[in-house]
Amino acid sequence: MAAVTLNEVGKVYAGGVEAVKGVSFEVADGAFCVLVGPSGCGKSTLLRMIAGIETISSGTITIGDRVVNDIEPASRDIAMVFQNYALYPHMKVYDNMAYGLRNRGTPKPEIEARVREAARILEIDQLLNRKPRELSGGQRQRVAMGRAIVRKPKAFLFDEPLSNLDAKLRVSMRVEIKKLQRALATTSVYVTHDQLEAMTLADMLVVMNAGRVEQIGAPLAVYEKPATTFVASFIGAPPMNLLPMTRAEAEALIEGAPLGVPDEGAIVGVRPEDLMLPTGGARPPGSIALELTVGAIERVGPETFVYGNMARGDGVIVRLPGQVAPASGERVSAVAPREKLHMFSADGRQRLSG
Amino acid sequence: MKRSVFTHRLLPYALLGPQIAITIIFFYWPAIQAVWQSFLLQDAFGLSTMFVGLENYATLIGQPEYYHTLVNTLIFSALVAIISLSLALLLAVQADKPLRAGGVYRTLLIWPYAVAPAVAGVLWAFMFQPSLGLLARGLREMGIDWNPLLDGNHAMTMVVAAAAWKQISYNFLFFLAGLAAIPRSVLEAAAIDGASPTRRFWTIVFPLLSPTTFFLIVVNIVYAFFDTFGIIDAMTAGGPAKATETLVYKVYFDGRLGGDLGGSAAQSVILMVMVIGLTAIQFRYVERKVTY
Amino acid sequence: MVEQHRFGNVLPHLILWIGILIVAFPVYVAFVGSTHEPTIISNGQMPPWPGAHMIENYYRTIFVGTSGTTREPVGTMLINSFIMAMVIACGKIAISILSAYAIVYFRFPLQMTAFWVIFITLMLPVEVRIYPTYKIAADLNLLDTYAGLTLPLVASATATLLFRQFFMTVPDELVEASRIDGAGPFRFFKDTLLPLSRTNMAALFVILFIYGWNQYLWPLLITTRDEMQTIVIGIKKMIVTADAITEWQLVMATAMLAMLPPVAVVVLMQKLFVRGLVETEK
């Protein structure tokens, strides 16, 4: 068990593409860290650098108290679960799990014991004699996990391990991964582009964009106080409504004490779930209001999404509990309490509200 | 290119070693020698050689026999390609239909690929042997004075038959693969549009098959140029009176039996250029598959 | 499929059977020829059905040989052909898979050069460089040896390209997983790549065995002694130009024996054969 520390880590590919730009963070011993971001943001490259299958162009990576920059992947004492599982197609499940231990010269009885133990934990005991192609997607996923845990490594690395599964299986595997990680208390770094997966799994969330870290923090802290408009729109679904406004436009949203918008204007953000459509025009004091014309309405059962447009054209999504909703074409006023408002600098790089 | 590779200083060279060594010793060195020799002239006894520049080429081009052989080769190649391609296409189109026991037909048609050219030559030579061959007897009964030992056209017919026979199976397999790749829905759409089966073949199937056909034409020409040496040597040895001599056979004959090493080398170089041309054409077809 | 009309199903069968008969006819005639007495053949009286001398003719072919120029029994030639075909097929596969491994899984100076050096040999078939190659083989004392018979034919761009193509389709994650599992280049090759290449190797083997068995021009030059002859060379030498003394019944028996191994390989391993043929032409 060990902490994983990244210090100013950068990656430049031959050809000059800068995939990762000076990333630093520390994953505490036993913590579950999720790297999340859109595809091409550098999160997988970063993970592969931790694994040692990608060279490090600058900075240092430390696992435990050892700088691993020049250490072979096999000697870093990590295990990795790949997106396509990367099971050895010609080996039985047992051999897939035992291979890494055999290469390290682990004594046979111990290999046997560890593989059986891992198989028991993952409930794949009855699959040990099968080849990967005879397994379902979920089973392959479990074998890939098994291959990682038999090694009892210092850290688990997960590269979008659930993205090849169907939606239902993804949810149940997600819960299991979390449970397993809790039980083993092994430091984990997990890469995903799915914000829901990131929110539910992480102790520590690292949001990345274009090779840089946008924000690091506990999932709910990131949700409640996104540091940039990128994070605001990436975390949460549907994404936060972000409305670039001049100072006058922004101040006009609210009655009473001014919002304190800077002279150059700001981007005002409000999450769809924080907006309400009060009936009867009774607007709570100190709230902001967006005047909308209702466009499309999506009823998904427990909640309803209302897609409206402001007079100047910006689209706004409102997420309402239950199935009550205005009719399409109706003019409504969407209201949110003042403290649910997020304000960002006009370039979106900085959070202005507290 | 692989995303992830091994780093090892000497291992890749050791892995490449055997192939590169054999390639240099038995491919590049002889090829360079051939080019070099084509600039040399050896006297009749092989005692002295001298550098003569392009003289060997000039002599060659000035020779009516060389043209004769070139024309022979072209006629031979064209006949072999046309006959084996059209028979193979006819058979492949039939075998592509959803027939009962379709797989059996394939098995029964592909095996001649495995017959050595020289052996194919011997089989056909036996049937066409003027005094005792089964086919020769039939031809004689039809009133044809069959004698490939004297008549150049008869000899040519014989080698073409053997060479085309051997190539049918190869063409058949590739046509079959090409036909299988044509989407059924296109044919169904044509049928709904009222095209008759014959019309469907010429307006839909044949055009869609053209990449395969083109590829096969090149392969068949290469085959007729180079791989039929055994057939010709076993059946006619280029005779009678060089009526069935192809370019490759002439290289062999002039170099070994005629002792004209310089001239033979010059012919080799010309052939090499032809192979490079044909290979280049072939790669235009497969270019998307070789990405480097 | 588009509906066939009433006769649509009879005609294809008919055409295919005619095709099969044409294709099989020369071999049938050869078989018939291998079962008759020499006199009935040389008289031009051979009937179109098999005769009664099959066992006698084949026995003489395999164990005794002809009475003419090539006195070597065909049994020896079969062994030579078999050795040549096996060495060429296995040798090609071995050196090609190694060099493809180097080209795909390593990065090193001169990598591109190595690739092109191999690739260009596609354009240098043995037929166009026979004498210089012969001379080198002679200088290296390789005449009338198995090494001389096989070595120059063992290098092959086709097989290397095929393996390269296949390796490119092997997911990168497998190497990465292997490296994390502590496997170096040797282990990865032995434990993962080689087992995954099995089908490709088998398909290639079928094609290369036939290629090796059917070689003609090169063995013709490189072998002078009768006991080094392959069957494909031997059969041609049995046909005497003054044809009265050609022992056709033995020639035809030899032809049958020369065809048997490669044809059996094609028929018995048809799937691998078709795969190999299509793959090597890519």
PDB file of C-alpha atoms in Angstrom, chain B residues 1-9 11-16 18-20 22-31 33-34 37 87 90-92 94-95 97-101 103-119 122-127 129 131-135 137 149 165-166 168 170 172-174 177 184 187-188 191 197 200 215 219 226-227 229-231 233-235 237 248-249 251-257 261 264 268-269 271-272 275-276 279-280 282-283 285-286 289-292, chain C residues 1-5 8-9 11-13 15-17 19-20 22-27 29-30 33 41-48 95-96 98-99 101-112 114-125 127-133 135-137 140 142 151-152 154-157 160 164-165 167-173 175-176 179 183-186 188 207 210 214 216-217 220-221 232 235-236 239 243 248 251-252 255 258-259 262-263 266-267 270-271 273-274 277-278 281-282:
ATOM      1  CA  MET B   1       3.062   1.334 -35.542  1.00  0.00           C
ATOM      2  CA  LYS B   2       2.467   0.026 -32.081  1.00  0.00           C
ATOM      3  CA  ARG B   3       1.671   2.453 -29.293  1.00  0.00           C
ATOM      4  CA  SER B   4       3.615   0.373 -26.841  1.00  0.00           C
ATOM      5  CA  VAL B   5       6.933  -1.213 -27.718  1.00  0.00           C
ATOM      6  CA  PHE B   6       9.864  -2.903 -26.074  1.00  0.00           C
ATOM      7  CA  THR B   7      13.116  -1.084 -25.692  1.00  0.00           C
ATOM      8  CA  HIS B   8      16.096  -3.273 -26.226  1.00  0.00           C
ATOM      9  CA  ARG B   9      19.345  -2.314 -27.832  1.00  0.00           C
ATOM     10  CA  LEU B  11      17.517  -7.833 -29.659  1.00  0.00           C
ATOM     11  CA  PRO B  12      15.723  -6.357 -32.704  1.00  0.00           C
ATOM     12  CA  TYR B  13      18.877  -6.680 -34.783  1.00  0.00           C
ATOM     13  CA  ALA B  14      19.329 -10.270 -33.676  1.00  0.00           C
ATOM     14  CA  LEU B  15      15.724 -11.024 -34.634  1.00  0.00           C
ATOM     15  CA  LEU B  16      16.169  -9.459 -38.053  1.00  0.00           C
ATOM     16  CA  PRO B  18      18.701 -14.271 -40.337  1.00  0.00           C
ATOM     17  CA  GLN B  19      16.292 -12.739 -42.803  1.00  0.00           C
ATOM     18  CA  ILE B  20      18.457  -9.750 -43.628  1.00  0.00           C
ATOM     19  CA  ILE B  22      19.777 -14.348 -46.464  1.00  0.00           C
ATOM     20  CA  THR B  23      18.166 -11.449 -48.267  1.00  0.00           C
ATOM     21  CA  ILE B  24      21.468  -9.712 -48.864  1.00  0.00           C
ATOM     22  CA  ILE B  25      23.378 -12.855 -49.836  1.00  0.00           C
ATOM     23  CA  PHE B  26      20.773 -14.417 -52.094  1.00  0.00           C
ATOM     24  CA  PHE B  27      18.698 -11.455 -53.276  1.00  0.00           C
ATOM     25  CA  TYR B  28      20.602  -8.190 -53.346  1.00  0.00           C
ATOM     26  CA  TRP B  29      24.060  -9.465 -54.128  1.00  0.00           C
ATOM     27  CA  PRO B  30      22.889 -11.544 -57.132  1.00  0.00           C
ATOM     28  CA  ALA B  31      20.662  -8.734 -58.337  1.00  0.00           C
ATOM     29  CA  GLN B  33      25.736  -8.949 -59.964  1.00  0.00           C
ATOM     30  CA  ALA B  34      23.141  -9.312 -62.680  1.00  0.00           C
ATOM     31  CA  GLN B  37      27.290  -8.542 -65.618  1.00  0.00           C
ATOM     32  CA  LEU B  87     -13.437 -20.348 -67.204  1.00  0.00           C
ATOM     33  CA  LEU B  90     -17.966 -18.942 -65.244  1.00  0.00           C
ATOM     34  CA  LEU B  91     -17.447 -21.611 -62.605  1.00  0.00           C
ATOM     35  CA  ALA B  92     -17.288 -19.165 -59.716  1.00  0.00           C
ATOM     36  CA  GLN B  94     -22.239 -20.942 -60.720  1.00  0.00           C
ATOM     37  CA  ALA B  95     -20.661 -21.973 -57.429  1.00  0.00           C
ATOM     38  CA  LYS B  97     -25.347 -19.578 -56.318  1.00  0.00           C
ATOM     39  CA  PRO B  98     -26.977 -21.113 -53.266  1.00  0.00           C
ATOM     40  CA  LEU B  99     -26.647 -24.702 -54.419  1.00  0.00           C
ATOM     41  CA  ARG B 100     -26.880 -27.871 -52.495  1.00  0.00           C
ATOM     42  CA  ALA B 101     -23.405 -29.321 -51.889  1.00  0.00           C
ATOM     43  CA  GLY B 103     -18.752 -26.784 -50.667  1.00  0.00           C
ATOM     44  CA  VAL B 104     -18.036 -30.013 -52.491  1.00  0.00           C
ATOM     45  CA  TYR B 105     -17.632 -28.122 -55.765  1.00  0.00           C
ATOM     46  CA  ARG B 106     -15.088 -25.861 -54.220  1.00  0.00           C
ATOM     47  CA  THR B 107     -13.047 -28.800 -52.985  1.00  0.00           C
ATOM     48  CA  LEU B 108     -13.204 -30.471 -56.376  1.00  0.00           C
ATOM     49  CA  LEU B 109     -12.092 -27.340 -58.207  1.00  0.00           C
ATOM     50  CA  ILE B 110      -9.278 -25.901 -56.124  1.00  0.00           C
ATOM     51  CA  TRP B 111      -6.809 -28.762 -55.904  1.00  0.00           C
ATOM     52  CA  PRO B 112      -4.932 -28.166 -59.210  1.00  0.00           C
ATOM     53  CA  TYR B 113      -3.361 -25.197 -57.464  1.00  0.00           C
ATOM     54  CA  ALA B 114      -1.209 -27.729 -55.634  1.00  0.00           C
ATOM     55  CA  VAL B 115       0.096 -29.407 -58.788  1.00  0.00           C
ATOM     56  CA  ALA B 116       3.643 -28.358 -59.664  1.00  0.00           C
ATOM     57  CA  PRO B 117       3.879 -26.543 -63.010  1.00  0.00           C
ATOM     58  CA  ALA B 118       6.377 -29.097 -64.294  1.00  0.00           C
ATOM     59  CA  VAL B 119       4.061 -31.952 -63.309  1.00  0.00           C
ATOM     60  CA  VAL B 122       4.025 -33.698 -67.927  1.00  0.00           C
ATOM     61  CA  LEU B 123       0.315 -34.557 -67.539  1.00  0.00           C
ATOM     62  CA  TRP B 124      -0.661 -32.554 -70.597  1.00  0.00           C
ATOM     63  CA  ALA B 125       2.373 -33.678 -72.547  1.00  0.00           C
ATOM     64  CA  PHE B 126       1.214 -37.240 -72.046  1.00  0.00           C
ATOM     65  CA  MET B 127      -2.257 -36.502 -73.388  1.00  0.00           C
ATOM     66  CA  GLN B 129       1.973 -36.855 -77.107  1.00  0.00           C
ATOM     67  CA  SER B 131       2.044 -40.895 -81.257  1.00  0.00           C
ATOM     68  CA  LEU B 132       0.369 -42.211 -78.121  1.00  0.00           C
ATOM     69  CA  GLY B 133      -1.533 -39.405 -76.338  1.00  0.00           C
ATOM     70  CA  LEU B 134      -5.238 -39.773 -75.763  1.00  0.00           C
ATOM     71  CA  LEU B 135      -6.092 -36.269 -76.952  1.00  0.00           C
ATOM     72  CA  ARG B 137      -5.483 -39.594 -81.035  1.00  0.00           C
ATOM     73  CA  LEU B 149       7.113 -31.482 -82.014  1.00  0.00           C
ATOM     74  CA  TRP B 165      -5.558 -25.486 -66.542  1.00  0.00           C
ATOM     75  CA  LYS B 166      -3.311 -25.035 -63.533  1.00  0.00           C
ATOM     76  CA  ILE B 168      -8.147 -21.971 -63.021  1.00  0.00           C
ATOM     77  CA  TYR B 170      -6.511 -19.923 -58.154  1.00  0.00           C
ATOM     78  CA  PHE B 172     -11.793 -19.505 -59.145  1.00  0.00           C
ATOM     79  CA  LEU B 173     -11.044 -19.043 -55.446  1.00  0.00           C
ATOM     80  CA  PHE B 174     -10.473 -15.315 -55.751  1.00  0.00           C
ATOM     81  CA  ALA B 177     -14.308 -14.511 -52.608  1.00  0.00           C
ATOM     82  CA  ARG B 184     -27.052  -9.554 -51.714  1.00  0.00           C
ATOM     83  CA  LEU B 187     -28.729  -7.852 -56.452  1.00  0.00           C
ATOM     84  CA  GLU B 188     -32.181  -7.953 -54.924  1.00  0.00           C
ATOM     85  CA  ALA B 191     -34.091  -7.798 -59.510  1.00  0.00           C
ATOM     86  CA  PRO B 197     -30.224 -12.520 -64.464  1.00  0.00           C
ATOM     87  CA  ARG B 200     -27.813  -8.325 -63.529  1.00  0.00           C
ATOM     88  CA  PHE B 215      -5.933  -7.922 -59.411  1.00  0.00           C
ATOM     89  CA  VAL B 219      -1.365 -11.981 -60.954  1.00  0.00           C
ATOM     90  CA  PHE B 226       7.604 -16.427 -64.345  1.00  0.00           C
ATOM     91  CA  ASP B 227       5.869 -19.438 -62.864  1.00  0.00           C
ATOM     92  CA  PHE B 229       9.014 -22.081 -66.563  1.00  0.00           C
ATOM     93  CA  GLY B 230       8.464 -25.645 -65.373  1.00  0.00           C
ATOM     94  CA  ILE B 231       5.574 -26.189 -67.772  1.00  0.00           C
ATOM     95  CA  ASP B 233      10.712 -26.843 -69.815  1.00  0.00           C
ATOM     96  CA  ALA B 234       8.851 -30.099 -69.258  1.00  0.00           C
ATOM     97  CA  MET B 235       6.668 -29.914 -72.389  1.00  0.00           C
ATOM     98  CA  ALA B 237      11.835 -26.832 -73.839  1.00  0.00           C
ATOM     99  CA  VAL B 248      12.269 -16.256 -68.588  1.00  0.00           C
ATOM    100  CA  TYR B 249      13.015 -19.382 -70.562  1.00  0.00           C
ATOM    101  CA  VAL B 251      17.287 -16.114 -69.829  1.00  0.00           C
ATOM    102  CA  TYR B 252      17.774 -19.681 -68.702  1.00  0.00           C
ATOM    103  CA  PHE B 253      18.578 -20.979 -72.150  1.00  0.00           C
ATOM    104  CA  ASP B 254      20.986 -18.214 -73.181  1.00  0.00           C
ATOM    105  CA  GLY B 255      22.792 -18.243 -69.851  1.00  0.00           C
ATOM    106  CA  ARG B 256      23.132 -21.946 -69.316  1.00  0.00           C
ATOM    107  CA  LEU B 257      22.918 -23.679 -72.612  1.00  0.00           C
ATOM    108  CA  LEU B 261      26.212 -14.611 -69.530  1.00  0.00           C
ATOM    109  CA  SER B 264      21.454 -13.339 -70.181  1.00  0.00           C
ATOM    110  CA  SER B 268      17.452 -10.551 -66.386  1.00  0.00           C
ATOM    111  CA  VAL B 269      17.695  -6.847 -65.736  1.00  0.00           C
ATOM    112  CA  LEU B 271      12.798  -8.757 -66.589  1.00  0.00           C
ATOM    113  CA  MET B 272      13.502  -7.246 -63.196  1.00  0.00           C
ATOM    114  CA  VAL B 275       8.549  -7.320 -62.341  1.00  0.00           C
ATOM    115  CA  ILE B 276       8.980  -4.016 -60.575  1.00  0.00           C
ATOM    116  CA  THR B 279       4.456  -5.237 -58.654  1.00  0.00           C
ATOM    117  CA  ALA B 280       3.936  -1.498 -58.593  1.00  0.00           C
ATOM    118  CA  GLN B 282      -0.341  -4.639 -58.017  1.00  0.00           C
ATOM    119  CA  PHE B 283       0.418  -2.356 -55.081  1.00  0.00           C
ATOM    120  CA  TYR B 285      -4.476  -2.207 -55.866  1.00  0.00           C
ATOM    121  CA  VAL B 286      -3.375  -3.235 -52.388  1.00  0.00           C
ATOM    122  CA  LYS B 289      -3.392  -2.649 -47.044  1.00  0.00           C
ATOM    123  CA  VAL B 290       0.285  -1.794 -46.937  1.00  0.00           C
ATOM    124  CA  THR B 291       0.550   1.385 -44.921  1.00  0.00           C
ATOM    125  CA  TYR B 292       4.091   2.487 -44.353  1.00  0.00           C
TER     126      TYR B 292
ATOM    127  CA  MET C   1     -31.123 -14.361 -52.546  1.00  0.00           C
ATOM    128  CA  VAL C   2     -32.877 -13.548 -55.761  1.00  0.00           C
ATOM    129  CA  GLU C   3     -35.193 -16.387 -56.741  1.00  0.00           C
ATOM    130  CA  GLN C   4     -33.822 -18.759 -59.347  1.00  0.00           C
ATOM    131  CA  HIS C   5     -36.090 -19.749 -62.163  1.00  0.00           C
ATOM    132  CA  GLY C   8     -31.693 -22.064 -62.786  1.00  0.00           C
ATOM    133  CA  ASN C   9     -30.647 -24.857 -60.511  1.00  0.00           C
ATOM    134  CA  LEU C  11     -27.658 -25.426 -65.271  1.00  0.00           C
ATOM    135  CA  PRO C  12     -25.198 -24.351 -62.567  1.00  0.00           C
ATOM    136  CA  HIS C  13     -24.785 -27.953 -61.423  1.00  0.00           C
ATOM    137  CA  ILE C  15     -21.627 -26.319 -65.687  1.00  0.00           C
ATOM    138  CA  LEU C  16     -19.819 -27.057 -62.455  1.00  0.00           C
ATOM    139  CA  TRP C  17     -19.661 -30.777 -63.196  1.00  0.00           C
ATOM    140  CA  GLY C  19     -15.711 -27.843 -65.073  1.00  0.00           C
ATOM    141  CA  ILE C  20     -14.761 -30.523 -62.572  1.00  0.00           C
ATOM    142  CA  ILE C  22     -12.148 -30.812 -67.370  1.00  0.00           C
ATOM    143  CA  VAL C  23     -10.042 -30.104 -64.328  1.00  0.00           C
ATOM    144  CA  ALA C  24      -9.831 -33.743 -63.303  1.00  0.00           C
ATOM    145  CA  PHE C  25      -9.367 -35.234 -66.766  1.00  0.00           C
ATOM    146  CA  PRO C  26      -5.556 -34.936 -67.086  1.00  0.00           C
ATOM    147  CA  VAL C  27      -5.109 -36.528 -63.691  1.00  0.00           C
ATOM    148  CA  VAL C  29      -5.527 -40.000 -67.765  1.00  0.00           C
ATOM    149  CA  ALA C  30      -2.299 -39.977 -65.760  1.00  0.00           C
ATOM    150  CA  GLY C  33      -1.459 -44.420 -67.732  1.00  0.00           C
ATOM    151  CA  ILE C  41       0.849 -47.238 -74.099  1.00  0.00           C
ATOM    152  CA  SER C  42       3.612 -46.829 -76.638  1.00  0.00           C
ATOM    153  CA  ASN C  43       1.477 -48.471 -79.290  1.00  0.00           C
ATOM    154  CA  GLY C  44      -1.063 -45.719 -78.784  1.00  0.00           C
ATOM    155  CA  GLN C  45      -3.572 -48.370 -77.734  1.00  0.00           C
ATOM    156  CA  MET C  46      -4.140 -47.266 -74.159  1.00  0.00           C
ATOM    157  CA  PRO C  47      -7.828 -47.656 -73.275  1.00  0.00           C
ATOM    158  CA  PRO C  48      -9.528 -44.887 -71.271  1.00  0.00           C
ATOM    159  CA  ILE C  95      12.757 -16.185 -39.945  1.00  0.00           C
ATOM    160  CA  SER C  96       9.702 -14.205 -41.043  1.00  0.00           C
ATOM    161  CA  LEU C  98      11.160 -13.146 -35.964  1.00  0.00           C
ATOM    162  CA  SER C  99      11.796 -10.253 -38.285  1.00  0.00           C
ATOM    163  CA  TYR C 101       8.342  -9.224 -34.427  1.00  0.00           C
ATOM    164  CA  ALA C 102      11.378  -6.944 -34.520  1.00  0.00           C
ATOM    165  CA  ILE C 103       9.731  -4.568 -36.967  1.00  0.00           C
ATOM    166  CA  VAL C 104       6.421  -4.281 -35.126  1.00  0.00           C
ATOM    167  CA  TYR C 105       7.311  -4.527 -31.460  1.00  0.00           C
ATOM    168  CA  PHE C 106      10.574  -2.614 -31.232  1.00  0.00           C
ATOM    169  CA  ARG C 107      11.732   0.829 -32.099  1.00  0.00           C
ATOM    170  CA  PHE C 108      15.349   1.085 -33.191  1.00  0.00           C
ATOM    171  CA  PRO C 109      17.559   2.948 -35.618  1.00  0.00           C
ATOM    172  CA  LEU C 110      17.425   1.620 -39.206  1.00  0.00           C
ATOM    173  CA  GLN C 111      13.986   0.115 -38.570  1.00  0.00           C
ATOM    174  CA  MET C 112      12.531   1.597 -41.747  1.00  0.00           C
ATOM    175  CA  ALA C 114      15.219  -3.002 -42.540  1.00  0.00           C
ATOM    176  CA  PHE C 115      11.563  -2.977 -43.497  1.00  0.00           C
ATOM    177  CA  TRP C 116      12.281  -1.737 -46.994  1.00  0.00           C
ATOM    178  CA  VAL C 117      15.230  -4.079 -47.501  1.00  0.00           C
ATOM    179  CA  ILE C 118      12.852  -6.958 -46.891  1.00  0.00           C
ATOM    180  CA  PHE C 119       9.917  -5.411 -48.712  1.00  0.00           C
ATOM    181  CA  ILE C 120      11.786  -4.801 -51.980  1.00  0.00           C
ATOM    182  CA  THR C 121      12.670  -8.496 -52.292  1.00  0.00           C
ATOM    183  CA  LEU C 122       9.059  -8.973 -53.389  1.00  0.00           C
ATOM    184  CA  MET C 123      10.286  -7.625 -56.688  1.00  0.00           C
ATOM    185  CA  LEU C 124      13.220 -10.004 -57.114  1.00  0.00           C
ATOM    186  CA  PRO C 125      11.848 -13.466 -57.916  1.00  0.00           C
ATOM    187  CA  GLU C 127      13.710 -16.495 -61.978  1.00  0.00           C
ATOM    188  CA  VAL C 128      15.190 -13.115 -62.815  1.00  0.00           C
ATOM    189  CA  ARG C 129      18.477 -13.548 -60.972  1.00  0.00           C
ATOM    190  CA  ILE C 130      19.183 -17.233 -61.433  1.00  0.00           C
ATOM    191  CA  TYR C 131      22.796 -17.256 -62.613  1.00  0.00           C
ATOM    192  CA  PRO C 132      24.293 -14.807 -60.146  1.00  0.00           C
ATOM    193  CA  THR C 133      22.440 -16.626 -57.363  1.00  0.00           C
ATOM    194  CA  LYS C 135      27.215 -18.590 -58.722  1.00  0.00           C
ATOM    195  CA  ILE C 136      27.010 -17.454 -55.112  1.00  0.00           C
ATOM    196  CA  ALA C 137      25.627 -20.812 -54.086  1.00  0.00           C
ATOM    197  CA  LEU C 140      29.639 -21.099 -50.921  1.00  0.00           C
ATOM    198  CA  LEU C 142      26.205 -25.261 -51.591  1.00  0.00           C
ATOM    199  CA  LEU C 151      18.446 -21.388 -48.104  1.00  0.00           C
ATOM    200  CA  PRO C 152      18.040 -19.053 -51.094  1.00  0.00           C
ATOM    201  CA  VAL C 154      13.857 -19.238 -47.339  1.00  0.00           C
ATOM    202  CA  ALA C 155      13.819 -15.441 -47.197  1.00  0.00           C
ATOM    203  CA  SER C 156      10.381 -14.125 -48.028  1.00  0.00           C
ATOM    204  CA  ALA C 157       8.896 -10.683 -47.896  1.00  0.00           C
ATOM    205  CA  THR C 160       7.103 -11.220 -43.140  1.00  0.00           C
ATOM    206  CA  ARG C 164       3.486  -7.854 -39.639  1.00  0.00           C
ATOM    207  CA  GLN C 165      -0.108  -7.344 -40.744  1.00  0.00           C
ATOM    208  CA  PHE C 167       0.761  -8.326 -35.325  1.00  0.00           C
ATOM    209  CA  MET C 168      -0.689  -4.915 -36.064  1.00  0.00           C
ATOM    210  CA  THR C 169      -4.150  -6.303 -35.291  1.00  0.00           C
ATOM    211  CA  VAL C 170      -3.085  -7.705 -31.926  1.00  0.00           C
ATOM    212  CA  PRO C 171      -4.378  -5.194 -29.344  1.00  0.00           C
ATOM    213  CA  ASP C 172      -1.696  -2.967 -27.825  1.00  0.00           C
ATOM    214  CA  GLU C 173      -3.163  -3.673 -24.422  1.00  0.00           C
ATOM    215  CA  VAL C 175       1.737  -6.071 -24.634  1.00  0.00           C
ATOM    216  CA  GLU C 176       0.968  -3.570 -21.931  1.00  0.00           C
ATOM    217  CA  ARG C 179       4.701  -5.830 -19.345  1.00  0.00           C
ATOM    218  CA  ALA C 183       6.909 -10.429 -19.181  1.00  0.00           C
ATOM    219  CA  GLY C 184       9.856  -9.150 -21.207  1.00  0.00           C
ATOM    220  CA  PRO C 185      10.239  -9.417 -25.008  1.00  0.00           C
ATOM    221  CA  PHE C 186      11.099 -13.130 -24.890  1.00  0.00           C
ATOM    222  CA  PHE C 188       5.720 -11.996 -24.483  1.00  0.00           C
ATOM    223  CA  ILE C 207       0.934 -22.470 -48.819  1.00  0.00           C
ATOM    224  CA  ILE C 210       3.170 -26.429 -51.672  1.00  0.00           C
ATOM    225  CA  ASN C 214       6.711 -27.478 -56.423  1.00  0.00           C
ATOM    226  CA  TYR C 216      11.538 -26.353 -60.223  1.00  0.00           C
ATOM    227  CA  LEU C 217      14.047 -23.905 -61.660  1.00  0.00           C
ATOM    228  CA  LEU C 220      17.225 -27.837 -61.509  1.00  0.00           C
ATOM    229  CA  LEU C 221      20.295 -25.621 -61.308  1.00  0.00           C
ATOM    230  CA  VAL C 232       9.462 -32.507 -59.710  1.00  0.00           C
ATOM    231  CA  ILE C 235       9.889 -36.569 -63.469  1.00  0.00           C
ATOM    232  CA  LYS C 236      10.949 -34.183 -66.191  1.00  0.00           C
ATOM    233  CA  ILE C 239      10.812 -37.998 -70.327  1.00  0.00           C
ATOM    234  CA  ASP C 243      10.231 -40.652 -76.987  1.00  0.00           C
ATOM    235  CA  TRP C 248       5.325 -43.548 -69.648  1.00  0.00           C
ATOM    236  CA  VAL C 251       6.380 -41.325 -65.529  1.00  0.00           C
ATOM    237  CA  MET C 252       2.657 -41.253 -64.847  1.00  0.00           C
ATOM    238  CA  ALA C 255       3.346 -37.780 -61.591  1.00  0.00           C
ATOM    239  CA  ALA C 258       4.441 -35.976 -57.101  1.00  0.00           C
ATOM    240  CA  MET C 259       0.900 -34.605 -56.916  1.00  0.00           C
ATOM    241  CA  PRO C 262       0.557 -31.177 -52.020  1.00  0.00           C
ATOM    242  CA  VAL C 263      -2.931 -32.024 -53.260  1.00  0.00           C
ATOM    243  CA  VAL C 266      -4.923 -28.665 -50.013  1.00  0.00           C
ATOM    244  CA  VAL C 267      -7.875 -30.988 -49.745  1.00  0.00           C
ATOM    245  CA  GLN C 270      -8.817 -26.638 -47.203  1.00  0.00           C
ATOM    246  CA  LYS C 271      -9.819 -23.951 -44.726  1.00  0.00           C
ATOM    247  CA  PHE C 273      -5.248 -23.294 -47.485  1.00  0.00           C
ATOM    248  CA  VAL C 274      -7.879 -20.775 -48.591  1.00  0.00           C
ATOM    249  CA  LEU C 277      -3.811 -18.055 -50.114  1.00  0.00           C
ATOM    250  CA  VAL C 278      -5.977 -15.020 -49.541  1.00  0.00           C
ATOM    251  CA  GLU C 281      -1.950 -11.994 -51.544  1.00  0.00           C
ATOM    252  CA  LYS C 282      -2.950  -9.048 -49.382  1.00  0.00           C
TER     253      LYS C 282
END
